[in-house]
CSV table of C-alpha atoms in Angstrom, one decimal:
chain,number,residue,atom,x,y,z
A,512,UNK,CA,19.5,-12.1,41.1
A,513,UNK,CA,21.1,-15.7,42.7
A,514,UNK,CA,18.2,-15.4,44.9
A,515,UNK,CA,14.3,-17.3,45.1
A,516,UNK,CA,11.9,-15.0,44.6
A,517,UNK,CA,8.6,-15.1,46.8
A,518,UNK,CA,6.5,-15.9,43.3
A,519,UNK,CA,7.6,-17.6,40.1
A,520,UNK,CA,8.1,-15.9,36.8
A,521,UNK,CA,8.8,-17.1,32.8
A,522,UNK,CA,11.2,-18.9,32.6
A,523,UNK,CA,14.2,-17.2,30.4
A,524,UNK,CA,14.3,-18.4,26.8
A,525,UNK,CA,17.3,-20.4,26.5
A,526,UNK,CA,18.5,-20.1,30.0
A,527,UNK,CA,21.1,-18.2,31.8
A,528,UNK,CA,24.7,-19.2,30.5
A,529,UNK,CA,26.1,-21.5,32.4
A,530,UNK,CA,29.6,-22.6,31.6
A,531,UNK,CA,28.0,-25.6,29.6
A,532,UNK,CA,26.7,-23.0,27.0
A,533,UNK,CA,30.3,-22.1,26.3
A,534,UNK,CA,31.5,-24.3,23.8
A,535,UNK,CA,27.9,-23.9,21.8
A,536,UNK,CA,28.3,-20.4,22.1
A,537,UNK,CA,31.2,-19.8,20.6
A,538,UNK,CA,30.4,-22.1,18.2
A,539,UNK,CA,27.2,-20.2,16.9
A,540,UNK,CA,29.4,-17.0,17.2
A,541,UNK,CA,31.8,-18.7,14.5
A,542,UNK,CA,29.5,-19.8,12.4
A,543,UNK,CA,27.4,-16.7,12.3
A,544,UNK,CA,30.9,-14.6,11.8
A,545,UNK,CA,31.9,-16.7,8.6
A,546,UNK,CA,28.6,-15.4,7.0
A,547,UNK,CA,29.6,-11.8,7.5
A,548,UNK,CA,32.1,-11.7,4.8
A,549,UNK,CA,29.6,-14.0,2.1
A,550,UNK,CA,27.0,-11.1,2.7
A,551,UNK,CA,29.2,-8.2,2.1
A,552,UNK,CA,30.6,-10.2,-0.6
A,553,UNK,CA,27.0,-10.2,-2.2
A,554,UNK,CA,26.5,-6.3,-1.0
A,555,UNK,CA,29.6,-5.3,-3.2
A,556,UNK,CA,29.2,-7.1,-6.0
A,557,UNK,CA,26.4,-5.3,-8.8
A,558,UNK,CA,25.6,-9.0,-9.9
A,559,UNK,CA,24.4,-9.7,-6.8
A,560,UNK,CA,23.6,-6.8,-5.3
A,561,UNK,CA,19.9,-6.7,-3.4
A,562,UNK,CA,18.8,-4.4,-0.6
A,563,UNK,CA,16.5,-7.1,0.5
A,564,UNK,CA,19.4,-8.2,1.9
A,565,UNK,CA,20.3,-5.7,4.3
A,566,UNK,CA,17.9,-7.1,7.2
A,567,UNK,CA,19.7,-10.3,7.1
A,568,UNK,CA,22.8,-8.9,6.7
A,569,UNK,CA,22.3,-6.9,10.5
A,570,UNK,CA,20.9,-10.1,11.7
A,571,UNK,CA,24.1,-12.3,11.0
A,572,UNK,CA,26.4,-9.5,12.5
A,573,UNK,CA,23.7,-9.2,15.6
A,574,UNK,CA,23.7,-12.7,15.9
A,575,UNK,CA,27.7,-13.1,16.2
A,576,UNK,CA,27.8,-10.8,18.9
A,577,UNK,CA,24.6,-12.4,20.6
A,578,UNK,CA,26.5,-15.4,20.6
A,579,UNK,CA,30.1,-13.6,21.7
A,580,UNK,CA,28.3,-12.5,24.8
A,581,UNK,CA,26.3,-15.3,26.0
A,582,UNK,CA,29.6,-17.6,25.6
A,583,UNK,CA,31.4,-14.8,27.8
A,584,UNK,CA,28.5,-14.7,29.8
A,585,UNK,CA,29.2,-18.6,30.5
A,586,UNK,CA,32.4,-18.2,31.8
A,587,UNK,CA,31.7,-14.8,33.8
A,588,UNK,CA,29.4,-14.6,37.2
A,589,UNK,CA,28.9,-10.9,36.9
A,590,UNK,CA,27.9,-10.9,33.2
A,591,UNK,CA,25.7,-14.0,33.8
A,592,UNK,CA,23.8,-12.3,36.7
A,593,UNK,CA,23.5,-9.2,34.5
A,594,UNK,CA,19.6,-7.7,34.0
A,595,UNK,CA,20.8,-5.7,31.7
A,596,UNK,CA,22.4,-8.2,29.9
A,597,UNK,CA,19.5,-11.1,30.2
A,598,UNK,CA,17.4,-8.5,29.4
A,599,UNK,CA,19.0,-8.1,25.8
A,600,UNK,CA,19.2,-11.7,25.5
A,601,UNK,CA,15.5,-11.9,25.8
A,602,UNK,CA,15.1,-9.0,23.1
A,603,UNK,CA,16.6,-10.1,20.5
A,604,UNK,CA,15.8,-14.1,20.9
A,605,UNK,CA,12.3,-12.4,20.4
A,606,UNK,CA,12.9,-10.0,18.1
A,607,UNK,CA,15.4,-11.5,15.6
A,608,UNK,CA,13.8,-14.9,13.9
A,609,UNK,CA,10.9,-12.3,12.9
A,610,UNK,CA,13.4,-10.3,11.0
A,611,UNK,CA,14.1,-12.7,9.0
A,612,UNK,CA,10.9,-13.6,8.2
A,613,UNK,CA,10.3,-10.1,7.1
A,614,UNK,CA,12.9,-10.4,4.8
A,615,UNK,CA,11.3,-14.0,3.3
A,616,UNK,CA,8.4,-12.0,2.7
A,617,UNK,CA,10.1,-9.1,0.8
A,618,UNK,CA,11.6,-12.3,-1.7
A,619,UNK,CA,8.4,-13.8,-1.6
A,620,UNK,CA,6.4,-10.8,-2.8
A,621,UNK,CA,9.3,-9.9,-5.6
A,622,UNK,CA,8.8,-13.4,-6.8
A,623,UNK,CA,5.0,-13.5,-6.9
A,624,UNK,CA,4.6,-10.1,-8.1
A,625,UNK,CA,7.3,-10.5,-10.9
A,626,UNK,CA,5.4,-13.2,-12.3
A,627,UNK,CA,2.2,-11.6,-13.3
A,628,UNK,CA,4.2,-8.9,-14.8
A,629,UNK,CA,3.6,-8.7,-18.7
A,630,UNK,CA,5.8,-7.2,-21.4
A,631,UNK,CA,4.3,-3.9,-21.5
A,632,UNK,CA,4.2,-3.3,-17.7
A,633,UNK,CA,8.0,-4.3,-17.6
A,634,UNK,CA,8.6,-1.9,-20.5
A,635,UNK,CA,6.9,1.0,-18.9
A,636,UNK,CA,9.0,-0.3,-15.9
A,637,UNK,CA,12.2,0.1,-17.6
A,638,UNK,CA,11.6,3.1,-18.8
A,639,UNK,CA,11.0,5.0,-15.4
A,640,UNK,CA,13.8,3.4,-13.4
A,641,UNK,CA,17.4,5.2,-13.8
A,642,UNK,CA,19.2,2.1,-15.2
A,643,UNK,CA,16.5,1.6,-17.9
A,644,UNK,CA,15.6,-2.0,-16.9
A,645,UNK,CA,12.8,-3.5,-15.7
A,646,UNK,CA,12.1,-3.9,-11.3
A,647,UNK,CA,13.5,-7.8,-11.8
A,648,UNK,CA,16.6,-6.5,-13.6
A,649,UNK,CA,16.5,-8.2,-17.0
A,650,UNK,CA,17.7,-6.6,-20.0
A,651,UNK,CA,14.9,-4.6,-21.7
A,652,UNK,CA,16.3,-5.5,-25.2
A,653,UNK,CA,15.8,-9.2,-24.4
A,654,UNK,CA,12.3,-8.4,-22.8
A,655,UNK,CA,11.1,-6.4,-26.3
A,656,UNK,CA,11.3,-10.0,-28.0
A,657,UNK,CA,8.9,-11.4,-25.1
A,658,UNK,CA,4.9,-11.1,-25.6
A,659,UNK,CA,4.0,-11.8,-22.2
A,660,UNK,CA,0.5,-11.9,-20.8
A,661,UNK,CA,0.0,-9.8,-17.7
A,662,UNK,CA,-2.4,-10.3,-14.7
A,663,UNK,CA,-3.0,-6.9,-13.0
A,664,UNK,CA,-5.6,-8.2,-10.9
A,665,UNK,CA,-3.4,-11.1,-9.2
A,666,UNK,CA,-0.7,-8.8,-9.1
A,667,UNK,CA,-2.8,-5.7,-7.2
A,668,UNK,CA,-3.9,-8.6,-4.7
A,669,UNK,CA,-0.4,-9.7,-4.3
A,670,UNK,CA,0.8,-6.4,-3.1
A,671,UNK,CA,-2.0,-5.7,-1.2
A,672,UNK,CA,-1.8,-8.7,0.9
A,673,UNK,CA,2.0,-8.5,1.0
A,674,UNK,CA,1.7,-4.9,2.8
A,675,UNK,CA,-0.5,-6.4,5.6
A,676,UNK,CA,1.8,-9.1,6.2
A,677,UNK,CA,4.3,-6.6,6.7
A,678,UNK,CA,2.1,-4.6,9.0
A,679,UNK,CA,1.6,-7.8,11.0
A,680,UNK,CA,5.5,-8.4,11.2
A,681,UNK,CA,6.0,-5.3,12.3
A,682,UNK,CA,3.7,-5.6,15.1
A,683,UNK,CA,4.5,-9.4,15.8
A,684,UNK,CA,8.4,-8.0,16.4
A,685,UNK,CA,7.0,-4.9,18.8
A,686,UNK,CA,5.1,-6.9,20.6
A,687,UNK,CA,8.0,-9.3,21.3
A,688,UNK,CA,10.5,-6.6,22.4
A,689,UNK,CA,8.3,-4.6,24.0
A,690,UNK,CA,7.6,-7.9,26.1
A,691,UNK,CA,10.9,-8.4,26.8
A,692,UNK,CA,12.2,-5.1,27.6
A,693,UNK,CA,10.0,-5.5,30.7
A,694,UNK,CA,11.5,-9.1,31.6
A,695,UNK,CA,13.1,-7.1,34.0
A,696,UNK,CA,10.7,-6.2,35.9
A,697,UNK,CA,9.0,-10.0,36.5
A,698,UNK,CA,11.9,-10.2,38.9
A,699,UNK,CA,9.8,-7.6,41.4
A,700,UNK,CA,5.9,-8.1,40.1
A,701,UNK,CA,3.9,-11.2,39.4
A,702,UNK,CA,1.9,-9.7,37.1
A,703,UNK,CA,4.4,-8.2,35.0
A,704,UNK,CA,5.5,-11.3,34.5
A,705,UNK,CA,2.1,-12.6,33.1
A,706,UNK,CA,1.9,-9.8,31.1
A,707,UNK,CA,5.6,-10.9,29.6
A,708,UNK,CA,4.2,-14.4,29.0
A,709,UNK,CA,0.9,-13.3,27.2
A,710,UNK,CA,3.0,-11.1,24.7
A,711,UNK,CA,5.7,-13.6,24.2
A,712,UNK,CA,2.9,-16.2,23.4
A,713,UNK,CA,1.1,-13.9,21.0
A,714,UNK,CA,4.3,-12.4,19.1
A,715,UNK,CA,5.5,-16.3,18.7
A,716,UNK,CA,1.7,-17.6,17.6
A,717,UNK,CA,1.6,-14.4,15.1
A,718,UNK,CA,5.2,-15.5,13.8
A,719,UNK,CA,4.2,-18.9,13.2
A,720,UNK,CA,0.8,-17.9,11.4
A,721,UNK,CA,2.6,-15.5,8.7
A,722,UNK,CA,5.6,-18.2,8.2
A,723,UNK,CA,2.8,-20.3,7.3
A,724,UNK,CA,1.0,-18.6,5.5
A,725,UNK,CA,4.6,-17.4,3.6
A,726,UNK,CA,4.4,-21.1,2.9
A,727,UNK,CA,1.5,-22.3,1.7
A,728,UNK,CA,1.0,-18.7,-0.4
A,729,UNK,CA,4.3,-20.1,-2.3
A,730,UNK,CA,3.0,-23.6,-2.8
A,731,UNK,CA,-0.6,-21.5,-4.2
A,732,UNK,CA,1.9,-19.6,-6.4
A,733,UNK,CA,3.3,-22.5,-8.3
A,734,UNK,CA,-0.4,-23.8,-9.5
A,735,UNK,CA,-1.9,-20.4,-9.9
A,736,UNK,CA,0.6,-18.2,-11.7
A,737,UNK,CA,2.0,-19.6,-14.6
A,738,UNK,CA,4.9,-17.8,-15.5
A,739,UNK,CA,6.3,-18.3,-11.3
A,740,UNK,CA,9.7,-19.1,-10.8
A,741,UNK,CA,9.0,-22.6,-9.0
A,742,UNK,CA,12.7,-23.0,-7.6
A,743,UNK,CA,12.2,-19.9,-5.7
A,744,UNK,CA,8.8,-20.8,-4.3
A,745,UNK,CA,10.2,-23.9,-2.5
A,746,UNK,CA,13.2,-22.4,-1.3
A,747,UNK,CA,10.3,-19.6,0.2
A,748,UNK,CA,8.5,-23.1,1.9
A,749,UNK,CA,12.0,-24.9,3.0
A,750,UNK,CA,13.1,-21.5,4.5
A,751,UNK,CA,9.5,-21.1,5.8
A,752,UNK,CA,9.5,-24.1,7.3
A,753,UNK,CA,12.9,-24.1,8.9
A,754,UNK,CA,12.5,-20.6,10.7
A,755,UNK,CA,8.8,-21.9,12.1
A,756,UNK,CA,10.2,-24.3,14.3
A,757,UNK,CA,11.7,-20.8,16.4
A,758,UNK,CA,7.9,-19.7,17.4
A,759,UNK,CA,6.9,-23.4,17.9
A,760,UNK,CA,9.5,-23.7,20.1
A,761,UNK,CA,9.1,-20.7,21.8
A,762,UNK,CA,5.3,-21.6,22.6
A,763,UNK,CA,5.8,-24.9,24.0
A,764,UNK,CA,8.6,-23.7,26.4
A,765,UNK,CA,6.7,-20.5,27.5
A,766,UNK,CA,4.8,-22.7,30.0
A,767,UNK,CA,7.9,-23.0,32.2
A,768,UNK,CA,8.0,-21.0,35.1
A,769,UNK,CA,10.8,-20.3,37.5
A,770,UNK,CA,11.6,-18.9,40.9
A,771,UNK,CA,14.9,-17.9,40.6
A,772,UNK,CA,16.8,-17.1,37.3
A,773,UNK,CA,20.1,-19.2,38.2
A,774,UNK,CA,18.7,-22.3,39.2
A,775,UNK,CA,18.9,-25.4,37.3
A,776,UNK,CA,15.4,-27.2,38.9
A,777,UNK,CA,12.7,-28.3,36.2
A,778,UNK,CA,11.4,-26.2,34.1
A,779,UNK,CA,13.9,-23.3,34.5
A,780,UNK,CA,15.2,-24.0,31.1
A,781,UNK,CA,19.1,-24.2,32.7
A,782,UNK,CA,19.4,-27.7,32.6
A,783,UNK,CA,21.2,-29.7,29.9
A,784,UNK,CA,18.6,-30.9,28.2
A,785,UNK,CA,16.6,-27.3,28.0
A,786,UNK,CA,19.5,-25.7,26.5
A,787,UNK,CA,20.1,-28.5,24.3
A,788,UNK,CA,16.8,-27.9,22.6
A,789,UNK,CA,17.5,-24.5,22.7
A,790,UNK,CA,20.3,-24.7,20.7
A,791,UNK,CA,18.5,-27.5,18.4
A,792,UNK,CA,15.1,-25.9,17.9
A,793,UNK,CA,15.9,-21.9,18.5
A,794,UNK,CA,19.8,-21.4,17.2
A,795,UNK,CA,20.0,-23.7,14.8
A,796,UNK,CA,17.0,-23.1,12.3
A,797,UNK,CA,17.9,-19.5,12.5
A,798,UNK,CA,21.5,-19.7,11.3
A,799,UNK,CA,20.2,-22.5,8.5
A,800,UNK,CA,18.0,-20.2,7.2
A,801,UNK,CA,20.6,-17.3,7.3
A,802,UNK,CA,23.0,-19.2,6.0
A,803,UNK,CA,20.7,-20.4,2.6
A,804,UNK,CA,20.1,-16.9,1.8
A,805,UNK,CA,23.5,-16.0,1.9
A,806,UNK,CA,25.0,-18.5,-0.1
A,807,UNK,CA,21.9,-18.5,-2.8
A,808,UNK,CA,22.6,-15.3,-5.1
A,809,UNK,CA,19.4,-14.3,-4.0
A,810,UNK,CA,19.3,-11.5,-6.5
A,811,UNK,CA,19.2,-14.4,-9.5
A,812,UNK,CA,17.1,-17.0,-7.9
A,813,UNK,CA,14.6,-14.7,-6.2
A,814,UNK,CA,14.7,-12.1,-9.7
A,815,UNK,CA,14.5,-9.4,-7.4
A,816,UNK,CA,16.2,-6.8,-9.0
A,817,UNK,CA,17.9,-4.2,-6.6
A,818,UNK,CA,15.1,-3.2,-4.7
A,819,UNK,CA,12.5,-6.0,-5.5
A,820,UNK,CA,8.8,-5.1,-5.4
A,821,UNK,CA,8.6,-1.6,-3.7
A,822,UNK,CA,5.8,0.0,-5.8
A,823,UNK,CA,2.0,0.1,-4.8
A,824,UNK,CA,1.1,0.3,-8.1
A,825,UNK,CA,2.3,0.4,-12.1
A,826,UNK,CA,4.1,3.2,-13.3
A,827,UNK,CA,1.7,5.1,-16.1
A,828,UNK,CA,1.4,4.5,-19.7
A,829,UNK,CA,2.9,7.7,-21.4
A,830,UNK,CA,1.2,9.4,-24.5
């Protein structure tokens, strides 16, 4: 692998750790660990129990052994020079910012949907679910006091756009992995390694287009449905805009090429100042936005309820 190859490939996103990417490393590692405990805190707890947390959740624990490795990795030839182990790298650098936007859209749509709800839907609601309260969890006594107007149509739009951002998610992350599970191979075919670059640029320019558009459907929200919770909405846009620098990022550094994956020449992303942005621009915005959600009681601010809004439509009046 310490060898030039006869044509150049993409450069590796964030570099191969060197011993400089010790210290920053670890660091991440630590501060990824400490949110273990806050998320299993809110897991436990019924108060703040959501299973829209359960993506981010595997991402902090994923992330603190990401971070374990590639510090190891900078103190270690063999690990360093690993295509195994730069393969994984690559995987879930691609893979893992998009998770959490998946789960940004799960608190968006709970939000947005939850706020065209009106008293008789949430009525019906409580009486179908097991624990006799409504999706958002708020006591049905209180919500029999409440004449609120409901707006089926927004709502059936909501959900119906919210299920084809998920499809696009899903396929943004595939195409990512699937890109980078076949970094490996650049090292032996030029045109693999286009092929690489092509999917890395669309999963990232996907990414970017459905954080966006997580964004400005928030900021929509707040003029077009009255009864939205407005301090969720911009929490949905700060968060939005945080995790967007990742595929921004991502895009400008995919021009880089290199012709061996250990050297530290321009544009091979090993040099001091390419890891420092890739600890300023790729790391950093992820654990910020992991770390919000974990110390927010999502449940509360977000009024998702256990599950938030998993139903395609309204349960049925009974006779």
């Amino acid at each position: 692998m310490s060898s030039n190859l006869t044509h150049e490939i993409p450069s590796p996103i964030g570099g191969v750790p060197f011993p400089i990417d010790f210290v920053p490393s670890t660091l991440f590692s630590i501060l990824h660990a400490l949110l273990i405990p806050i998320f299993v805190w809110r897991m436990a707890h019924p108060r703040t129990r959501t299973y829209l947390l359960i993506g981010m959740s595997i991402f902090t624990i994923e992330r603190t052994v990401f971070y374990a490795l590639r510090a190891y990795a900078a103190q270690h030839a063999g690990p360093r020079e690993s295509k195994a182990l730069n393969t994984y790298f690559q995987v879930t650098l691609a893979g893992g910012f998009i998770t959490i936007g998946q789960d940004l859209m799960g608190l968006a749509r709970a939000v947005l949907v939850n706020g065209t709800k009106g008293s008789d839907v949430l009525a019906r609601e409580a009486k179908v679910n097991k624990d006799n309260k409504p999706d958002n969890g708020s006591d049905a006594s209180y919500l029999a006091t409440l004449d609120l107007e409901d707006y089926p149509r927004a709502r059936k739009v909501i959900r119906l756009t919210m299920l084809g951002v998920t499809a696009l998610f899903w396929v943004t992350i595939t195409i990512g992995i699937v890109a980078s599970v076949q970094y490996s191979r650049v090292l032996k075919n030029k045109a693999d390694g286009d092929t690489v670059r092509g999917l890395w640029n669309a999963s990232a320019a996907i990414a970017l287009a459905l954080f966006t558009g997580l964004a400005h459907g928030a900021v929509w929200a707040c003029y077009s449905i009255p009864r939205i919770r407005r301090s969720a909405t911009m929490w949905i846009v700060l968060i939005a805009t945080l995790v967007s620098a990742v595929p921004i990022y991502r895009l400008y550094v995919l021009r880089f090429s290199t012709t061996s994956l250990l050297s530290e020449g321009p544009g091979s992303l090993n040099s001091t100042q390419s890891k420092t942005t890739f600890y300023i621009f790729h790391s950093t915005p992820e654990f910020l936005s992991a770390a919000i959600l974990g110390l927010l009681d999502v449940r509360s601010v977000f009024n998702t309820g256990l599950w938030g809004d998993r139903r395609t439509r309204d349960p049925e009046r009974r006779a």
